[in-house]
Amino acid sequence: MNLSLDNLEKLLTTRDPVLVEDLFAEACRVRDEVYGRKVFMRGLIEVTSHCKNNCLYCGLRRDMHCTRYRLTKEQILQCCRTGHELGFRTFVMQGGEDAWMTDERVCDIVRSVKREFPDCAVTLSLGERGRESFARLKDAGADRYLLRHETADAAHYARLHPSEMRFEHRMQCLRDLRELGFQTGCGFMVGSPGQTLETLKKDLQFIAEFRPEMVGIGPFIPASGTPFEHEPAGSVELTLRLLAIIRVMHPRVLLPATSALGTLHPQGRERAIRAGANVVMPNLSPQDTRSLYSIYNNKLATGSEAAESAADIRARMKAIGMEVPTERGDFIG
Ligand code: SAH
Ligand code: SF4
């Protein structure tokens, strides 16, 4: 399939449904060639809602007056126990940039999880840190790190973040993670305020060059109380096309059907799988903290139990002819 810059523009903007279907079919074909018809499950554990940053789009930004929480190590282990029982073999610990999450604390949590679940992968998504810090987390046993670049265009980055947050630093973090041997994930929101076809092309170019092991993309969804609360949500259709393009460009990438897609469309995650995605991330966080981790409005499955959301997503994947194996689902290099 032709993925030259000119053709990318056409694929992103065309109104021809046949062209779009061809793109999705090609994406599934290349995915199946590498990974088979498998969707890998990751258990998401939202470990802290405290954040020192003030990203303009996010419902957990520093300036939001909201109830904040941190999970204890024991609570996190309990989530993993539930998850392991349900067949999860990857745990993703995500949170705001929380100074309380010192290297010592995170390393202790990672070691405890790896000790109790040696057959599982640990993914961290705790925002930007220094190279030394990332190195310690790696030594403690963390396998993967998700840090969306948010946009590959410096001017656009500056529109989404306060000036104390630096585009260059975020990109440096990604390079450090890669060099330290993490399976590294970047990604961006689709339809974030100020995003254009040009900035999207830069995102795709960045992914083509960086060749991350994972790419997380989902539509932007406005969050009440943030500077972007009245901005329109991103497009589901455009997100699906971008997923498919990323798959075709980089056949081996692990590509989640994000909850943000599921939030905007009742069949959003199924449609993402049909566009070439191969990962789902049901929530394993304790029931009472889910609604407090409100990155955007109407977040999916707030309040439902881990077992329930895992069973729901399994059934959805099987209904569209995909297997959901009990395995770590590492990047195939
Ligand atoms: N603090 C960490 C991880 C938690 S935020 C970090 O920022 O990397 C995880 C992701 O949620 C962010 O990377 C961002 O892309 C996404 N996100 C934040 N606000 C959002 C919104 N309003 N709509 C959709 N996605 C959002
Ligand atoms: Fe904090 Fe991440 Fe939200 Fe930014 S996107 S405010 S770093 S939780």
PDB file of N, CA and C and ligand atoms in Angstrom, residues 51 57-59 94-97 125-127 146-148 150 170 188-189 219-223 260 293 295-296, ligand 1:
ATOM      1  N   CYS A  51      -1.020  14.809  40.325  1.00  0.00           N
ATOM      2  CA  CYS A  51      -0.145  15.193  39.212  1.00  0.00           C
ATOM      3  C   CYS A  51       0.373  16.599  39.394  1.00  0.00           C
ATOM      4  N   TYR A  57      -5.278  19.746  28.541  1.00  0.00           N
ATOM      5  CA  TYR A  57      -6.376  18.860  28.132  1.00  0.00           C
ATOM      6  C   TYR A  57      -6.853  17.922  29.230  1.00  0.00           C
ATOM      7  N   CYS A  58      -6.096  17.786  30.304  1.00  0.00           N
ATOM      8  CA  CYS A  58      -6.306  16.633  31.185  1.00  0.00           C
ATOM      9  C   CYS A  58      -7.085  16.955  32.462  1.00  0.00           C
ATOM     10  N   GLY A  59      -8.021  16.093  32.769  1.00  0.00           N
ATOM     11  CA  GLY A  59      -8.871  16.264  33.952  1.00  0.00           C
ATOM     12  C   GLY A  59      -8.151  16.040  35.274  1.00  0.00           C
ATOM     13  N   GLN A  94      -0.410   3.016  35.692  1.00  0.00           N
ATOM     14  CA  GLN A  94      -0.446   4.360  35.136  1.00  0.00           C
ATOM     15  C   GLN A  94      -0.805   5.361  36.213  1.00  0.00           C
ATOM     16  N   GLY A  95      -0.302   6.585  36.056  1.00  0.00           N
ATOM     17  CA  GLY A  95      -0.665   7.611  37.022  1.00  0.00           C
ATOM     18  C   GLY A  95      -0.196   8.975  36.599  1.00  0.00           C
ATOM     19  N   GLY A  96      -0.596   9.968  37.351  1.00  0.00           N
ATOM     20  CA  GLY A  96      -0.104  11.331  37.141  1.00  0.00           C
ATOM     21  C   GLY A  96       1.370  11.398  37.518  1.00  0.00           C
ATOM     22  N   GLU A  97       1.983  12.528  37.234  1.00  0.00           N
ATOM     23  CA  GLU A  97       3.379  12.718  37.656  1.00  0.00           C
ATOM     24  C   GLU A  97       3.349  13.149  39.112  1.00  0.00           C
ATOM     25  N   SER A 125       3.571   3.712  33.255  1.00  0.00           N
ATOM     26  CA  SER A 125       3.177   4.916  32.526  1.00  0.00           C
ATOM     27  C   SER A 125       2.976   6.014  33.559  1.00  0.00           C
ATOM     28  N   LEU A 126       4.111   6.556  33.991  1.00  0.00           N
ATOM     29  CA  LEU A 126       4.109   7.504  35.109  1.00  0.00           C
ATOM     30  C   LEU A 126       4.660   8.859  34.689  1.00  0.00           C
ATOM     31  N   GLY A 127       4.670   9.114  33.404  1.00  0.00           N
ATOM     32  CA  GLY A 127       5.108  10.411  32.909  1.00  0.00           C
ATOM     33  C   GLY A 127       6.608  10.525  32.773  1.00  0.00           C
ATOM     34  N   LEU A 146       5.116   3.380  28.780  1.00  0.00           N
ATOM     35  CA  LEU A 146       4.270   4.146  27.854  1.00  0.00           C
ATOM     36  C   LEU A 146       4.401   5.624  28.164  1.00  0.00           C
ATOM     37  N   LEU A 147       4.785   6.381  27.157  1.00  0.00           N
ATOM     38  CA  LEU A 147       4.866   7.834  27.310  1.00  0.00           C
ATOM     39  C   LEU A 147       4.463   8.437  25.972  1.00  0.00           C
ATOM     40  N   ARG A 148       3.208   8.775  25.852  1.00  0.00           N
ATOM     41  CA  ARG A 148       2.772   9.354  24.580  1.00  0.00           C
ATOM     42  C   ARG A 148       3.543  10.650  24.314  1.00  0.00           C
ATOM     43  N   GLU A 150       2.410  12.919  22.481  1.00  0.00           N
ATOM     44  CA  GLU A 150       1.270  13.851  22.418  1.00  0.00           C
ATOM     45  C   GLU A 150       1.162  14.606  21.089  1.00  0.00           C
ATOM     46  N   ARG A 170      10.364  15.672  26.596  1.00  0.00           N
ATOM     47  CA  ARG A 170       9.516  14.490  26.386  1.00  0.00           C
ATOM     48  C   ARG A 170      10.163  13.548  25.362  1.00  0.00           C
ATOM     49  N   PHE A 188      -0.421   9.631  20.690  1.00  0.00           N
ATOM     50  CA  PHE A 188      -0.996  10.984  20.696  1.00  0.00           C
ATOM     51  C   PHE A 188      -2.516  10.901  20.702  1.00  0.00           C
ATOM     52  N   MET A 189      -3.127  12.040  21.026  1.00  0.00           N
ATOM     53  CA  MET A 189      -4.590  12.136  20.950  1.00  0.00           C
ATOM     54  C   MET A 189      -4.962  12.576  19.538  1.00  0.00           C
ATOM     55  N   PRO A 219      -9.038   9.209  20.626  1.00  0.00           N
ATOM     56  CA  PRO A 219      -9.569  10.547  20.400  1.00  0.00           C
ATOM     57  C   PRO A 219      -9.431  11.437  21.636  1.00  0.00           C
ATOM     58  N   PHE A 220      -9.190  12.707  21.423  1.00  0.00           N
ATOM     59  CA  PHE A 220      -9.271  13.686  22.497  1.00  0.00           C
ATOM     60  C   PHE A 220     -10.730  13.761  22.949  1.00  0.00           C
ATOM     61  N   ILE A 221     -10.937  13.797  24.260  1.00  0.00           N
ATOM     62  CA  ILE A 221     -12.286  13.954  24.819  1.00  0.00           C
ATOM     63  C   ILE A 221     -12.229  15.093  25.830  1.00  0.00           C
ATOM     64  N   PRO A 222     -13.087  16.110  25.657  1.00  0.00           N
ATOM     65  CA  PRO A 222     -12.975  17.245  26.579  1.00  0.00           C
ATOM     66  C   PRO A 222     -13.217  16.828  28.033  1.00  0.00           C
ATOM     67  N   ALA A 223     -12.489  17.460  28.938  1.00  0.00           N
ATOM     68  CA  ALA A 223     -12.643  17.197  30.371  1.00  0.00           C
ATOM     69  C   ALA A 223     -13.150  18.472  31.039  1.00  0.00           C
ATOM     70  N   ALA A 260     -10.719   5.382  25.266  1.00  0.00           N
ATOM     71  CA  ALA A 260     -11.290   6.650  24.783  1.00  0.00           C
ATOM     72  C   ALA A 260     -12.162   6.392  23.547  1.00  0.00           C
ATOM     73  N   TYR A 293     -10.250   8.893  38.880  1.00  0.00           N
ATOM     74  CA  TYR A 293      -9.207   8.986  37.858  1.00  0.00           C
ATOM     75  C   TYR A 293      -9.861   9.489  36.579  1.00  0.00           C
ATOM     76  N   ILE A 295      -9.509  11.488  33.762  1.00  0.00           N
ATOM     77  CA  ILE A 295      -8.692  12.183  32.762  1.00  0.00           C
ATOM     78  C   ILE A 295      -9.586  12.939  31.777  1.00  0.00           C
ATOM     79  N   TYR A 296     -10.732  12.322  31.409  1.00  0.00           N
ATOM     80  CA  TYR A 296     -11.701  12.991  30.526  1.00  0.00           C
ATOM     81  C   TYR A 296     -13.109  12.600  30.953  1.00  0.00           C
TER      82      TYR A 296
HETATM   83  N1  SAH B   1       0.703  11.161  33.462  1.00  0.00           N
HETATM   84  C1  SAH B   1       1.109  10.233  32.470  1.00  0.00           C
HETATM   85  C2  SAH B   1       0.131   9.100  32.250  1.00  0.00           C
HETATM   86  C3  SAH B   1      -1.317   9.387  32.472  1.00  0.00           C
HETATM   87  S1  SAH B   1      -2.099  10.366  31.278  1.00  0.00           S
HETATM   88  C4  SAH B   1       1.376  10.944  31.163  1.00  0.00           C
HETATM   89  O1  SAH B   1       0.879  12.048  30.976  1.00  0.00           O
HETATM   90  O2  SAH B   1       2.090  10.380  30.347  1.00  0.00           O
HETATM   91  C5  SAH B   1      -2.191   9.225  29.915  1.00  0.00           C
HETATM   92  C6  SAH B   1      -2.638   9.812  28.605  1.00  0.00           C
HETATM   93  O3  SAH B   1      -3.985  10.222  28.663  1.00  0.00           O
HETATM   94  C7  SAH B   1      -1.903  11.048  28.152  1.00  0.00           C
HETATM   95  O4  SAH B   1      -0.702  10.704  27.557  1.00  0.00           O
HETATM   96  C8  SAH B   1      -2.899  11.674  27.168  1.00  0.00           C
HETATM   97  O5  SAH B   1      -2.566  11.381  25.827  1.00  0.00           O
HETATM   98  C9  SAH B   1      -4.233  11.033  27.549  1.00  0.00           C
HETATM   99  N2  SAH B   1      -5.221  12.065  27.866  1.00  0.00           N
HETATM  100  C10 SAH B   1      -5.119  13.049  28.786  1.00  0.00           C
HETATM  101  N3  SAH B   1      -6.205  13.860  28.738  1.00  0.00           N
HETATM  102  C11 SAH B   1      -7.003  13.376  27.757  1.00  0.00           C
HETATM  103  C12 SAH B   1      -8.248  13.793  27.205  1.00  0.00           C
HETATM  104  N4  SAH B   1      -8.880  14.866  27.656  1.00  0.00           N
HETATM  105  N5  SAH B   1      -8.776  13.064  26.193  1.00  0.00           N
HETATM  106  C13 SAH B   1      -8.138  11.948  25.743  1.00  0.00           C
HETATM  107  N6  SAH B   1      -6.962  11.528  26.204  1.00  0.00           N
HETATM  108  C14 SAH B   1      -6.385  12.227  27.204  1.00  0.00           C
END
